[in-house]
GROMACS .gro file of C-alpha atoms in nm:
model
   98
    1UNK     CA    1   7.342   9.766   9.083
    2UNK     CA    2   7.734   9.955   9.081
    3UNK     CA    3   7.986   9.689   9.313
    4UNK     CA    4   8.223   9.921   9.475
    5UNK     CA    5   8.523   9.897   9.578
    6UNK     CA    6   8.663  10.063   9.927
    7UNK     CA    7   8.996  10.152  10.097
    8UNK     CA    8   9.078  10.058  10.457
    9UNK     CA    9   8.956  10.441  10.538
   10UNK     CA   10   8.629  10.341  10.432
   11UNK     CA   11   8.616  10.547  10.094
   12UNK     CA   12   8.501  10.477   9.773
   13UNK     CA   13   8.829  10.441   9.540
   14UNK     CA   14   8.656  10.211   9.263
   15UNK     CA   15   8.401   9.978   9.085
   16UNK     CA   16   8.349   9.667   8.940
   17UNK     CA   17   8.232   9.617   8.553
   18UNK     CA   18   8.228   9.301   8.444
   19UNK     CA   19   8.538   9.199   8.456
   20UNK     CA   20   8.783   9.531   8.475
   21UNK     CA   21   8.829   9.740   8.788
   22UNK     CA   22   8.789  10.100   8.720
   23UNK     CA   23   8.882  10.363   8.921
   24UNK     CA   24   8.553  10.605   9.058
   25UNK     CA   25   8.618  10.860   8.775
   26UNK     CA   26   8.554  10.566   8.495
   27UNK     CA   27   8.919  10.455   8.389
   28UNK     CA   28   8.995  10.102   8.350
   29UNK     CA   29   9.293   9.998   8.576
   30UNK     CA   30   9.280   9.635   8.634
   31UNK     CA   31   9.127   9.308   8.569
   32UNK     CA   32   8.972   9.015   8.789
   33UNK     CA   33   9.079   8.636   8.780
   34UNK     CA   34   8.820   8.476   9.005
   35UNK     CA   35   8.948   8.656   9.313
   36UNK     CA   36   9.268   8.730   9.113
   37UNK     CA   37   9.342   9.077   9.097
   38UNK     CA   38   9.569   9.230   8.869
   39UNK     CA   39   9.678   9.546   8.657
   40UNK     CA   40   9.523   9.632   8.329
   41UNK     CA   41   9.876   9.549   8.164
   42UNK     CA   42   9.827   9.210   8.343
   43UNK     CA   43  10.094   9.216   8.653
   44UNK     CA   44   9.950   9.004   8.947
   45UNK     CA   45   9.835   9.264   9.308
   46UNK     CA   46   9.608   9.096   9.540
   47UNK     CA   47   9.293   8.921   9.604
   48UNK     CA   48   8.959   9.059   9.585
   49UNK     CA   49   8.815   9.013   9.949
   50UNK     CA   50   8.475   9.130   9.995
   51UNK     CA   51   8.484   9.477   9.874
   52UNK     CA   52   8.881   9.565   9.936
   53UNK     CA   53   9.189   9.491   9.735
   54UNK     CA   54   9.396   9.343   9.968
   55UNK     CA   55   9.715   9.145   9.960
   56UNK     CA   56   9.615   8.791  10.113
   57UNK     CA   57   9.997   8.750  10.106
   58UNK     CA   58   9.927   8.418   9.838
   59UNK     CA   59  10.216   8.433   9.673
   60UNK     CA   60  10.228   8.549   9.267
   61UNK     CA   61   9.950   8.456   9.016
   62UNK     CA   62  10.192   8.578   8.742
   63UNK     CA   63  10.106   8.805   8.454
   64UNK     CA   64   9.760   8.705   8.312
   65UNK     CA   65   9.880   8.989   7.976
   66UNK     CA   66   9.670   9.279   7.873
   67UNK     CA   67   9.335   9.248   7.745
   68UNK     CA   68   9.297   9.562   7.597
   69UNK     CA   69   9.161   9.888   7.730
   70UNK     CA   70   8.770   9.856   7.756
   71UNK     CA   71   8.690  10.218   7.805
   72UNK     CA   72   8.544  10.461   8.015
   73UNK     CA   73   8.217  10.375   8.122
   74UNK     CA   74   8.164  10.677   8.301
   75UNK     CA   75   8.183  10.756   8.671
   76UNK     CA   76   7.860  10.593   8.791
   77UNK     CA   77   7.920  10.834   9.136
   78UNK     CA   78   8.048  10.820   9.477
   79UNK     CA   79   7.831  10.638   9.709
   80UNK     CA   80   8.015  10.822  10.000
   81UNK     CA   81   8.231  10.729  10.315
   82UNK     CA   82   8.158  10.385  10.433
   83UNK     CA   83   8.288  10.326  10.834
   84UNK     CA   84   8.680  10.198  10.831
   85UNK     CA   85   8.770   9.829  10.744
   86UNK     CA   86   9.037   9.583  10.847
   87UNK     CA   87   8.996   9.273  10.726
   88UNK     CA   88   9.307   9.192  10.885
   89UNK     CA   89   9.483   9.190  10.521
   90UNK     CA   90   9.729   9.508  10.360
   91UNK     CA   91   9.484   9.707  10.160
   92UNK     CA   92   9.672   9.729   9.801
   93UNK     CA   93   9.401   9.874   9.547
   94UNK     CA   94   9.694  10.189   9.510
   95UNK     CA   95   9.925   9.961   9.369
   96UNK     CA   96   9.662   9.923   9.073
   97UNK     CA   97   9.734  10.310   8.996
   98UNK     CA   98  10.104  10.257   8.954
   0.00000   0.00000   0.00000
């Protein structure tokens, strides 16, 4: 089963495979260290909260380094939209794409 990541509008924008976050096309764009989400290059972005990447204003957990590119596992398909959700934290998934 694929663990999808959604944006605040309810659109599936990525998925988790192992300790990596991929965009919906399968390109590796981030890594997960516990609940901390980092860009693939290592810089801290935010927290994984339920099925979103959000800014919980916890500070900066630094740079964990670039682990190398895990490759592209391919697109798992798009599960479609769900309802918009607001967990009280800003959605920062797009920071992984910069």
